Coordinates of N, CA and C in Angstrom, one line a residue:
M3 N -43.6 1.9 -7.8 CA -42.7 3.0 -7.5 C -43.3 4.3 -7.9
P4 N -43.3 5.3 -7.1 CA -43.9 6.6 -7.4 C -43.1 7.2 -8.6
I5 N -43.9 8.0 -9.4 CA -43.3 8.5 -10.7 C -42.2 9.5 -10.3
T6 N -42.2 10.1 -9.1 CA -41.2 11.0 -8.8 C -39.8 10.4 -8.6
M7 N -39.7 9.1 -8.3 CA -38.4 8.4 -8.2 C -37.7 8.3 -9.5
P8 N -38.3 7.9 -10.6 CA -37.5 7.9 -11.9 C -37.1 9.3 -12.3
L9 N -38.0 10.2 -12.1 CA -37.6 11.6 -12.4 C -36.4 12.1 -11.6
L10 N -36.4 11.8 -10.3 CA -35.3 12.2 -9.4 C -34.0 11.5 -9.9
V11 N -34.1 10.2 -10.2 CA -32.9 9.5 -10.7 C -32.4 10.2 -12.0
L12 N -33.3 10.5 -12.9 CA -32.9 11.1 -14.2 C -32.3 12.5 -14.0
A13 N -32.9 13.3 -13.1 CA -32.4 14.6 -12.8 C -31.0 14.5 -12.2
T14 N -30.8 13.6 -11.3 CA -29.5 13.4 -10.6 C -28.4 13.0 -11.6
A15 N -28.8 12.1 -12.5 CA -27.8 11.6 -13.5 C -27.4 12.8 -14.5
T16 N -28.5 13.5 -14.9 CA -28.2 14.7 -15.8 C -27.3 15.7 -15.1
L17 N -27.6 16.0 -13.8 CA -26.8 17.0 -13.1 C -25.3 16.5 -13.0
G18 N -25.2 15.2 -12.7 CA -23.8 14.6 -12.6 C -23.0 14.7 -13.9
I19 N -23.7 14.4 -15.0 CA -23.0 14.5 -16.3 C -22.7 16.0 -16.6
E20 N -23.6 16.9 -16.3 CA -23.4 18.3 -16.5 C -22.2 18.8 -15.7
I21 N -22.1 18.4 -14.5 CA -20.9 18.8 -13.6 C -19.6 18.3 -14.2
A22 N -19.6 17.0 -14.6 CA -18.4 16.4 -15.2 C -18.0 17.2 -16.4
L23 N -18.9 17.5 -17.3 CA -18.6 18.3 -18.5 C -18.0 19.7 -18.2
L24 N -18.7 20.3 -17.2 CA -18.2 21.6 -16.7 C -16.8 21.6 -16.2
L25 N -16.5 20.6 -15.4 CA -15.1 20.5 -14.8 C -14.1 20.2 -15.9
R26 N -14.5 19.4 -16.9 CA -13.6 19.1 -18.0 C -13.3 20.4 -18.8
A27 N -14.4 21.1 -19.1 CA -14.2 22.4 -19.8 C -13.3 23.4 -19.0
F28 N -13.6 23.4 -17.7 CA -12.8 24.3 -16.9 C -11.3 24.0 -16.9
G29 N -11.0 22.7 -16.9 CA -9.6 22.2 -17.1 C -9.0 22.7 -18.4
L30 N -9.7 22.6 -19.5 CA -9.3 23.0 -20.8 C -9.0 24.5 -20.8
I31 N -9.9 25.3 -20.3 CA -9.8 26.7 -20.3 C -8.6 27.2 -19.5
V32 N -8.5 26.6 -18.3 CA -7.4 27.0 -17.4 C -6.0 26.7 -18.1
A33 N -5.9 25.5 -18.6 CA -4.6 25.1 -19.3 C -4.3 26.0 -20.5
A34 N -5.4 26.3 -21.3 CA -5.1 27.1 -22.5 C -4.7 28.5 -22.1
R35 N -5.3 29.1 -21.1 CA -5.0 30.4 -20.6 C -3.5 30.5 -20.1
R36 N -3.2 29.4 -19.3 CA -1.8 29.4 -18.7 C -0.7 29.3 -19.8
L37 N -1.0 28.5 -20.9 CA 0.0 28.3 -21.9 C -0.1 29.4 -23.0
G38 N -1.1 30.3 -22.9 CA -1.2 31.3 -23.9 C -1.8 30.8 -25.2
V39 N -2.5 29.7 -25.2 CA -3.2 29.2 -26.4 C -4.6 29.8 -26.5
E40 N -4.9 30.3 -27.7 CA -6.1 31.1 -27.9 C -7.3 30.1 -28.0
I41 N -8.4 30.5 -27.4 CA -9.6 29.7 -27.5 C -10.5 30.4 -28.5
S42 N -10.9 29.7 -29.6 CA -11.7 30.4 -30.6 C -13.1 30.7 -30.1
H43 N -13.7 29.8 -29.4 CA -15.1 30.1 -28.9 C -15.4 29.0 -27.9
I44 N -16.5 29.3 -27.1 CA -17.0 28.3 -26.1 C -18.5 28.2 -26.4
N45 N -18.9 26.9 -26.5 CA -20.3 26.6 -26.7 C -20.9 26.1 -25.4
V46 N -21.9 26.8 -24.9 CA -22.7 26.3 -23.7 C -23.9 25.6 -24.2
G47 N -23.9 24.3 -24.2 CA -25.0 23.5 -24.7 C -24.8 23.2 -26.2
F48 N -25.9 22.8 -26.8 CA -25.9 22.5 -28.2 C -27.3 22.9 -28.8
G49 N -27.3 22.9 -30.1 CA -28.5 23.3 -30.8 C -28.3 24.7 -31.4
R50 N -29.4 25.4 -31.6 CA -29.4 26.7 -32.2 C -28.9 27.7 -31.2
T51 N -28.1 28.7 -31.7 CA -27.5 29.7 -30.8 C -28.6 30.7 -30.4
L52 N -28.7 31.0 -29.1 CA -29.7 31.9 -28.6 C -29.0 33.3 -28.5
C53 N -27.8 33.4 -28.0 CA -27.1 34.6 -27.8 C -25.6 34.4 -27.7
T54 N -24.8 35.4 -27.9 CA -23.4 35.3 -27.9 C -22.9 36.5 -27.0
R55 N -22.0 36.1 -26.1 CA -21.3 37.1 -25.2 C -19.8 37.0 -25.4
T56 N -19.1 38.1 -25.3 CA -17.6 38.0 -25.5 C -17.0 38.2 -24.1
I57 N -16.2 37.2 -23.6 CA -15.6 37.3 -22.3 C -14.1 37.1 -22.6
R58 N -13.3 38.2 -22.3 CA -11.9 38.2 -22.5 C -11.5 37.8 -23.9
R59 N -12.2 38.5 -24.8 CA -12.0 38.4 -26.3 C -12.4 37.0 -26.8
C60 N -13.1 36.2 -26.0 CA -13.5 34.9 -26.4 C -15.0 34.8 -26.5
P61 N -15.6 34.5 -27.7 CA -17.0 34.5 -27.8 C -17.6 33.2 -27.1
V62 N -18.6 33.5 -26.3 CA -19.3 32.4 -25.5 C -20.7 32.3 -26.1
K63 N -21.0 31.2 -26.7 CA -22.3 31.1 -27.4 C -23.3 30.2 -26.5
I64 N -24.4 30.8 -26.2 CA -25.4 30.1 -25.4 C -26.4 29.4 -26.4
R65 N -26.4 28.1 -26.3 CA -27.3 27.3 -27.2 C -28.6 27.1 -26.5
C66 N -29.6 26.6 -27.4 CA -31.0 26.4 -26.9 C -31.1 25.2 -25.9
V67 N -30.2 24.2 -26.0 CA -30.2 23.1 -25.0 C -29.0 23.2 -24.2
P68 N -29.1 23.8 -23.0 CA -27.9 24.1 -22.2 C -27.4 22.9 -21.4
L69 N -26.9 21.9 -22.2 CA -26.3 20.7 -21.5 C -24.8 20.6 -22.0
G70 N -23.9 20.7 -21.1 CA -22.5 20.6 -21.4 C -21.9 21.9 -21.9
V71 N -20.5 21.9 -21.8 CA -19.8 23.1 -22.2 C -18.7 22.5 -23.1
F72 N -18.6 23.1 -24.3 CA -17.6 22.6 -25.3 C -16.7 23.7 -25.7
V73 N -15.4 23.5 -25.5 CA -14.3 24.5 -25.7 C -13.6 24.2 -27.0
S74 N -13.5 25.1 -27.9 CA -12.8 25.0 -29.2 C -11.5 25.7 -29.1
I75 N -10.4 24.8 -29.3 CA -9.0 25.3 -29.2 C -8.4 24.9 -30.6
P76 N -8.4 25.8 -31.6 CA -7.9 25.4 -32.9 C -6.5 25.0 -32.9
A77 N -5.7 25.6 -32.1 CA -4.2 25.4 -32.1 C -3.8 24.0 -31.8
I78 N -4.6 23.2 -31.2 CA -4.3 21.9 -30.8 C -5.0 20.8 -31.6
Q79 N -5.7 21.3 -32.7 CA -6.5 20.4 -33.5 C -5.7 19.9 -34.7
V80 N -6.4 19.3 -35.6 CA -5.7 18.6 -36.7 C -5.0 19.5 -37.7
R81 N -5.7 20.4 -38.2 CA -5.1 21.3 -39.3 C -4.0 22.2 -38.7
S82 N -3.1 22.6 -39.6 CA -1.9 23.3 -39.1 C -2.2 24.8 -38.9
V83 N -3.1 25.4 -39.7 CA -3.3 26.8 -39.5 C -4.8 27.1 -39.6
W84 N -5.3 28.0 -38.8 CA -6.7 28.4 -38.8 C -6.7 29.9 -38.7
R85 N -7.8 30.5 -39.2 CA -8.0 31.9 -39.1 C -9.3 32.1 -38.4
F86 N -9.3 32.9 -37.4 CA -10.6 33.3 -36.7 C -10.5 34.7 -36.3
G87 N -11.5 35.5 -36.6 CA -11.4 36.9 -36.4 C -10.3 37.5 -37.3
K88 N -9.3 38.2 -36.7 CA -8.2 38.8 -37.5 C -6.9 38.2 -37.1
E89 N -7.0 37.1 -36.3 CA -5.7 36.5 -35.8 C -5.5 35.1 -36.4
E90 N -4.3 34.7 -36.3 CA -3.9 33.4 -36.9 C -3.4 32.5 -35.8
A91 N -3.9 31.2 -35.7 CA -3.4 30.3 -34.7 C -2.6 29.2 -35.4
T92 N -1.4 28.9 -35.0 CA -0.5 27.9 -35.5 C -0.5 26.7 -34.6
R93 N -0.5 25.5 -35.2 CA -0.5 24.3 -34.4 C 0.6 24.3 -33.3
R94 N 0.2 24.0 -32.1 CA 1.2 23.9 -31.0 C 1.9 22.6 -31.0
G95 N 3.0 22.6 -30.2 CA 3.8 21.4 -30.1 C 3.1 20.4 -29.3
G96 N 3.8 19.2 -29.3 CA 3.2 18.0 -28.5 C 3.1 18.3 -27.0
R97 N 4.0 19.1 -26.5 CA 4.0 19.3 -25.0 C 2.8 20.1 -24.6
D98 N 2.4 21.1 -25.4 CA 1.3 21.9 -25.0 C 0.0 21.1 -25.2
R99 N -0.1 20.4 -26.3 CA -1.3 19.6 -26.5 C -1.4 18.5 -25.4
L100 N -0.3 18.0 -25.0 CA -0.4 17.0 -23.9 C -0.9 17.6 -22.6
L101 N -0.3 18.8 -22.3 CA -0.7 19.4 -21.0 C -2.2 19.8 -21.0
I102 N -2.7 20.3 -22.1 CA -4.1 20.7 -22.2 C -5.0 19.4 -22.1
S103 N -4.6 18.3 -22.7 CA -5.3 17.1 -22.6 C -5.3 16.6 -21.2
I104 N -4.2 16.6 -20.5 CA -4.1 16.2 -19.1 C -5.0 17.1 -18.2
S105 N -5.1 18.3 -18.5 CA -5.9 19.2 -17.7 C -7.4 18.8 -17.9
A106 N -7.8 18.5 -19.1 CA -9.2 18.0 -19.3 C -9.5 16.7 -18.6
I107 N -8.5 15.8 -18.6 CA -8.7 14.5 -17.8 C -8.7 14.8 -16.3
T108 N -7.9 15.8 -15.9 CA -7.9 16.1 -14.5 C -9.3 16.6 -14.0
G109 N -9.9 17.5 -14.9 CA -11.3 17.9 -14.6 C -12.3 16.8 -14.5
S110 N -12.2 15.8 -15.4 CA -13.1 14.6 -15.3 C -12.8 13.8 -14.1
L111 N -11.6 13.7 -13.7 CA -11.2 13.0 -12.5 C -11.8 13.7 -11.2
A112 N -11.7 15.0 -11.3 CA -12.3 15.8 -10.2 C -13.8 15.5 -10.0
A113 N -14.5 15.4 -11.2 CA -15.9 15.1 -11.1 C -16.2 13.7 -10.5
V114 N -15.3 12.7 -10.8 CA -15.5 11.4 -10.3 C -15.2 11.4 -8.8
I115 N -14.2 12.1 -8.3 CA -13.8 12.2 -6.9 C -15.0 12.9 -6.2
L116 N -15.5 14.0 -6.8 CA -16.7 14.7 -6.1 C -17.9 13.8 -6.0
A117 N -18.2 13.0 -7.0 CA -19.3 12.1 -7.0 C -19.1 11.0 -5.9
A118 N -17.8 10.5 -5.8 CA -17.5 9.5 -4.8 C -17.6 10.0 -3.4
A119 N -17.2 11.3 -3.2 CA -17.3 11.9 -1.9 C -18.8 12.1 -1.5
L120 N -19.6 12.5 -2.5 CA -21.0 12.7 -2.1 C -21.7 11.3 -1.8
I121 N -21.3 10.3 -2.6 CA -21.9 9.0 -2.3 C -21.4 8.5 -0.9
W122 N -20.1 8.7 -0.6 CA -19.6 8.3 0.7 C -20.3 9.0 1.8
A123 N -20.5 10.3 1.6 CA -21.1 11.1 2.7 C -22.6 10.8 2.9
G124 N -23.3 10.6 1.8 CA -24.7 10.3 1.9 C -25.1 8.9 2.1
G125 N -24.1 8.0 1.7 CA -24.4 6.6 1.8 C -25.2 6.1 0.6
V126 N -25.2 4.7 0.4 CA -26.0 4.1 -0.6 C -27.1 3.3 0.0
G127 N -28.3 3.4 -0.5 CA -29.4 2.8 0.1 C -29.3 1.2 0.0
E128 N -29.6 0.6 1.1 CA -29.5 -0.9 1.2 C -30.8 -1.4 1.8
P129 N -31.2 -2.6 1.4 CA -32.4 -3.2 2.0 C -32.3 -3.3 3.5
V130 N -33.4 -3.0 4.2 CA -33.4 -3.2 5.6 C -33.4 -4.7 6.0
P131 N -32.5 -5.2 6.8 CA -32.5 -6.6 7.1 C -33.8 -7.1 7.7
T132 N -34.3 -8.2 7.1 CA -35.6 -8.8 7.6 C -35.2 -10.0 8.5
T133 N -35.3 -9.9 9.8 CA -34.9 -10.9 10.7 C -36.0 -11.9 11.1
S134 N -37.1 -11.8 10.5 CA -38.2 -12.7 10.8 C -39.2 -12.8 9.6
V135 N -40.0 -13.8 9.6 CA -41.1 -14.0 8.6 C -42.3 -14.4 9.4
T136 N -43.4 -13.6 9.2 CA -44.7 -13.9 9.8 C -45.5 -14.7 8.8
I137 N -46.0 -15.9 9.3 CA -46.8 -16.8 8.4 C -48.2 -16.2 8.3
G138 N -48.7 -16.1 7.1 CA -50.0 -15.6 6.8 C -51.0 -16.7 6.7
D139 N -50.6 -17.9 6.1 CA -51.6 -19.0 5.8 C -50.8 -20.3 5.8
V140 N -51.4 -21.3 6.4 CA -50.8 -22.6 6.4 C -51.9 -23.6 6.1
P141 N -51.9 -24.2 4.9 CA -53.0 -25.2 4.5 C -52.8 -26.5 5.2
E142 N -54.0 -27.1 5.6 CA -53.9 -28.4 6.3 C -53.6 -29.5 5.3
L143 N -54.0 -29.3 4.0 CA -53.8 -30.4 3.0 C -53.1 -29.8 1.8
Y144 N -52.5 -30.7 1.1 CA -51.9 -30.3 -0.2 C -52.1 -31.5 -1.2
T145 N -52.0 -31.2 -2.5 CA -52.2 -32.2 -3.5 C -50.8 -32.6 -4.1
D146 N -50.5 -33.9 -4.0 CA -49.2 -34.3 -4.5 C -49.2 -34.4 -6.0
A147 N -48.0 -34.9 -6.5 CA -47.9 -35.0 -8.0 C -48.8 -36.0 -8.6
D148 N -49.3 -36.9 -7.8 CA -50.3 -37.9 -8.4 C -51.7 -37.5 -8.3
G149 N -52.0 -36.3 -7.7 CA -53.3 -35.7 -7.6 C -54.0 -36.2 -6.3
A150 N -53.3 -36.8 -5.4 CA -53.9 -37.3 -4.1 C -53.7 -36.2 -3.1
E151 N -54.7 -36.0 -2.2 CA -54.6 -35.1 -1.1 C -53.9 -35.7 0.1
R152 N -53.0 -35.0 0.6 CA -52.2 -35.4 1.7 C -52.1 -34.4 2.8
L153 N -51.9 -34.8 4.0 CA -51.7 -33.9 5.1 C -50.4 -33.1 5.0
N154 N -50.5 -31.8 5.2 CA -49.4 -30.9 5.1 C -48.5 -31.1 6.3
P155 N -47.2 -31.5 6.1 CA -46.3 -31.7 7.3 C -46.1 -30.4 8.1
E156 N -46.2 -29.3 7.4 CA -46.0 -28.0 8.2 C -47.2 -27.9 9.2
W157 N -48.4 -28.2 8.8 CA -49.5 -28.1 9.7 C -49.4 -29.1 10.8
L158 N -49.0 -30.4 10.4 CA -48.9 -31.4 11.4 C -47.8 -31.1 12.4
A159 N -46.8 -30.4 12.0 CA -45.7 -30.0 12.9 C -46.2 -29.0 13.9
G160 N -47.2 -28.2 13.6 CA -47.7 -27.2 14.5 C -47.6 -25.8 14.1
L161 N -47.2 -25.5 12.8 CA -47.2 -24.1 12.3 C -48.6 -23.6 12.1
R162 N -48.8 -22.4 12.5 CA -50.2 -21.8 12.3 C -50.0 -20.3 11.8
P163 N -51.1 -19.8 11.2 CA -51.0 -18.4 10.8 C -50.7 -17.4 12.0
G164 N -49.9 -16.5 11.8 CA -49.5 -15.5 12.8 C -48.2 -15.9 13.5
D165 N -47.7 -17.1 13.3 CA -46.4 -17.5 13.8 C -45.3 -16.7 13.2
E166 N -44.3 -16.2 14.0 CA -43.2 -15.4 13.4 C -41.9 -16.2 13.5
V167 N -41.5 -16.7 12.3 CA -40.3 -17.5 12.2 C -39.0 -16.7 12.4
L168 N -38.1 -17.2 13.3 CA -36.9 -16.4 13.6 C -35.7 -17.1 13.1
T169 N -35.6 -18.4 13.2 CA -34.4 -19.1 12.7 C -34.8 -20.4 11.9
V170 N -33.9 -20.8 11.1 CA -34.0 -22.0 10.3 C -32.8 -22.9 10.6
N171 N -33.0 -24.1 11.1 CA -31.9 -25.0 11.5 C -30.8 -24.3 12.3
G172 N -31.3 -23.4 13.2 CA -30.4 -22.7 14.1 C -29.8 -21.4 13.6
S173 N -30.0 -21.1 12.3 CA -29.4 -19.9 11.7 C -30.5 -18.8 11.7
A174 N -30.1 -17.6 12.2 CA -31.0 -16.5 12.3 C -31.2 -16.0 10.9
L175 N -32.4 -15.5 10.6 CA -32.8 -14.9 9.3 C -32.3 -13.5 9.2
S176 N -31.8 -13.1 8.0 CA -31.4 -11.7 7.8 C -32.0 -11.2 6.5
E177 N -32.5 -12.1 5.7 CA -33.1 -11.7 4.4 C -34.5 -12.2 4.2
G178 N -35.1 -12.5 5.4 CA -36.6 -12.8 5.4 C -37.0 -14.0 4.6
W179 N -38.1 -13.8 3.8 CA -38.8 -14.8 3.1 C -37.8 -15.5 2.1
R180 N -37.0 -14.8 1.4 CA -36.1 -15.4 0.4 C -35.1 -16.3 1.0
E181 N -34.6 -15.9 2.1 CA -33.6 -16.8 2.8 C -34.3 -18.0 3.4
L182 N -35.5 -17.8 3.9 CA -36.2 -19.0 4.5 C -36.6 -20.0 3.4
T183 N -37.1 -19.6 2.3 CA -37.4 -20.5 1.2 C -36.2 -21.2 0.7
E184 N -35.0 -20.5 0.6 CA -33.8 -21.1 0.1 C -33.4 -22.2 1.0
E185 N -33.4 -22.0 2.3 CA -33.0 -23.0 3.3 C -33.9 -24.3 3.2
L186 N -35.2 -24.1 3.0 CA -36.1 -25.2 2.9 C -35.9 -26.0 1.6
V187 N -35.8 -25.2 0.4 CA -35.6 -25.9 -0.9 C -34.3 -26.7 -0.9
L188 N -33.2 -26.2 -0.3 CA -31.9 -26.8 -0.3 C -31.8 -27.9 0.7
S189 N -32.7 -28.0 1.6 CA -32.6 -29.0 2.7 C -32.8 -30.4 2.1
V190 N -32.1 -31.4 2.7 CA -32.2 -32.8 2.3 C -32.7 -33.7 3.4
D191 N -33.0 -33.1 4.5 CA -33.4 -33.9 5.7 C -34.5 -33.1 6.5
M192 N -34.6 -33.4 7.7 CA -35.5 -32.6 8.6 C -35.0 -31.2 8.7
V193 N -36.0 -30.3 8.9 CA -35.7 -28.9 9.2 C -36.3 -28.5 10.5
T194 N -35.6 -27.5 11.2 CA -36.0 -27.1 12.5 C -36.3 -25.6 12.4
L195 N -37.5 -25.2 12.7 CA -37.9 -23.8 12.7 C -38.2 -23.3 14.1
R196 N -37.6 -22.2 14.5 CA -37.9 -21.6 15.8 C -38.7 -20.3 15.5
F197 N -39.8 -20.2 16.3 CA -40.7 -19.1 16.0 C -41.3 -18.6 17.3
T198 N -42.0 -17.5 17.2 CA -42.7 -17.0 18.4 C -44.2 -17.0 18.1
R199 N -45.0 -17.2 19.2 CA -46.5 -17.2 19.1 C -47.0 -16.6 20.3
Q200 N -47.6 -15.4 20.2 CA -48.2 -14.7 21.4 C -47.2 -14.5 22.4
G201 N -45.9 -14.2 22.0 CA -44.9 -13.8 22.9 C -44.1 -15.0 23.4
A202 N -44.5 -16.2 23.2 CA -43.8 -17.4 23.6 C -43.0 -18.0 22.4
T203 N -41.7 -18.4 22.7 CA -40.9 -19.0 21.7 C -41.1 -20.5 21.6
R204 N -41.3 -21.0 20.4 CA -41.5 -22.4 20.2 C -40.6 -22.9 19.1
E205 N -40.6 -24.2 18.9 CA -39.7 -24.9 17.9 C -40.4 -26.1 17.4
V206 N -40.4 -26.2 16.0 CA -40.9 -27.4 15.4 C -39.9 -28.0 14.5
R207 N -40.0 -29.3 14.3 CA -39.1 -30.1 13.4 C -39.9 -31.0 12.5
Y208 N -39.7 -30.9 11.2 CA -40.4 -31.7 10.3 C -39.6 -31.9 9.0
E209 N -40.1 -32.8 8.1 CA -39.5 -33.0 6.8 C -40.3 -32.4 5.8
P210 N -39.9 -31.4 5.1 CA -40.7 -30.7 4.1 C -41.1 -31.7 2.9
A211 N -42.3 -31.5 2.5 CA -42.9 -32.3 1.4 C -42.5 -31.6 0.0
E212 N -42.5 -32.4 -1.0 CA -42.2 -31.9 -2.4 C -43.4 -31.2 -2.9
N213 N -43.2 -30.0 -3.4 CA -44.3 -29.1 -3.8 C -44.4 -29.4 -5.3
P214 N -45.5 -30.0 -5.8 CA -45.7 -30.3 -7.2 C -45.9 -29.1 -8.1
D215 N -46.3 -28.0 -7.5 CA -46.5 -26.7 -8.2 C -45.2 -26.1 -8.6
L216 N -44.1 -26.5 -8.0 CA -42.7 -25.9 -8.2 C -41.7 -27.0 -8.5
E217 N -42.1 -27.9 -9.5 CA -41.2 -28.9 -10.0 C -40.7 -29.9 -8.9
G218 N -41.5 -30.1 -7.9 CA -41.1 -31.1 -6.9 C -40.1 -30.6 -5.9
L219 N -39.8 -29.3 -5.9 CA -38.9 -28.8 -4.9 C -39.6 -28.7 -3.5
R220 N -38.7 -28.7 -2.5 CA -39.3 -28.7 -1.1 C -39.6 -27.2 -0.7
Y221 N -40.4 -26.6 -1.6 CA -40.8 -25.2 -1.4 C -42.0 -25.2 -0.4
P222 N -42.0 -24.3 0.6 CA -43.0 -24.3 1.6 C -44.4 -24.1 1.0
F223 N -45.4 -24.8 1.6 CA -46.8 -24.6 1.3 C -47.4 -23.4 2.0
F224 N -46.8 -23.0 3.2 CA -47.3 -21.9 3.9 C -46.9 -20.6 3.2
R225 N -47.6 -19.5 3.4 CA -47.3 -18.3 2.7 C -47.1 -17.2 3.8
P226 N -46.2 -16.2 3.4 CA -45.9 -15.1 4.4 C -47.0 -14.1 4.5
D227 N -47.1 -13.4 5.6 CA -48.0 -12.3 5.7 C -47.3 -11.1 5.3
L228 N -47.6 -10.7 4.0 CA -46.9 -9.5 3.4 C -47.7 -8.2 3.7
K229 N -46.9 -7.2 4.1 CA -47.4 -5.9 4.4 C -47.4 -5.1 3.2
V230 N -48.5 -4.4 2.9 CA -48.6 -3.5 1.7 C -48.7 -2.1 2.2
E231 N -47.8 -1.2 1.7 CA -47.8 0.2 2.1 C -48.3 1.0 0.9
I232 N -49.4 1.8 1.1 CA -49.9 2.6 0.0 C -49.2 4.0 0.1
L233 N -48.5 4.3 -0.9 CA -47.8 5.6 -0.9 C -48.6 6.8 -1.4
S234 N -49.5 6.6 -2.3 CA -50.4 7.7 -2.8 C -51.6 7.1 -3.4
V235 N -52.6 7.9 -3.5 CA -53.9 7.5 -4.2 C -54.3 8.6 -5.1
A236 N -54.5 8.3 -6.4 CA -54.9 9.3 -7.4 C -56.2 10.0 -7.0
A237 N -56.2 11.3 -7.3 CA -57.4 12.0 -7.0 C -58.6 11.6 -7.9
D238 N -59.8 11.5 -7.3 CA -61.0 11.2 -8.0 C -61.0 9.7 -8.5
S239 N -60.1 8.9 -8.0 CA -60.1 7.5 -8.4 C -61.0 6.7 -7.5
P240 N -61.5 5.5 -7.9 CA -62.3 4.6 -7.1 C -61.7 4.3 -5.7
A241 N -60.4 4.3 -5.7 CA -59.7 3.9 -4.4 C -59.7 5.1 -3.4
E242 N -60.0 6.3 -3.9 CA -59.9 7.4 -3.0 C -60.9 7.4 -1.9

């Protein structure tokens, strides 16, 4: 995976958390202003204070790590009386505290709804359906659990490198190699593979042999032709 992908995921997650905290703080500020409850100060981020600005008689402190917004409303906190500046704030009743708390929750819900809307609009990445498996190698012989060499039933049935398997026992593939191997491992009788070779559709029927390398399961001896995509090459490396 390119290094840019983890960084992109981290940046997206950080931005989402930041937006959620901003909306929550916005809900607190709006409710406090509407109810006439004084806000002692607002912290933007955390850590050492870089600068302070006063907006509508409320100090806004900019911290060195600008993640999150934290709103201090003394009148709804635990102690009954606080002093800040030259004014006194008395503990508000349960109704005001409840309304302010609901406003904060509403801001968080707005962030969730916004995230859901963005995901719905952009979609969630899903694997592309793999409707076929191209065979890369088919051994003529295999070694059984007793160490004896035997003819591979896949080779005897007529499978060859380059064949593109489309169906297993009449069922079309949608998950490629994983689905194909599951069907073969779980089979208890003969299996039927439909495939194409040089544009012509063919069909073979055989009974899979037990694979001693995989605890005697009827796992195929043939291997898929896997495509490798090179996304980038480091500068001045031997591969360049």
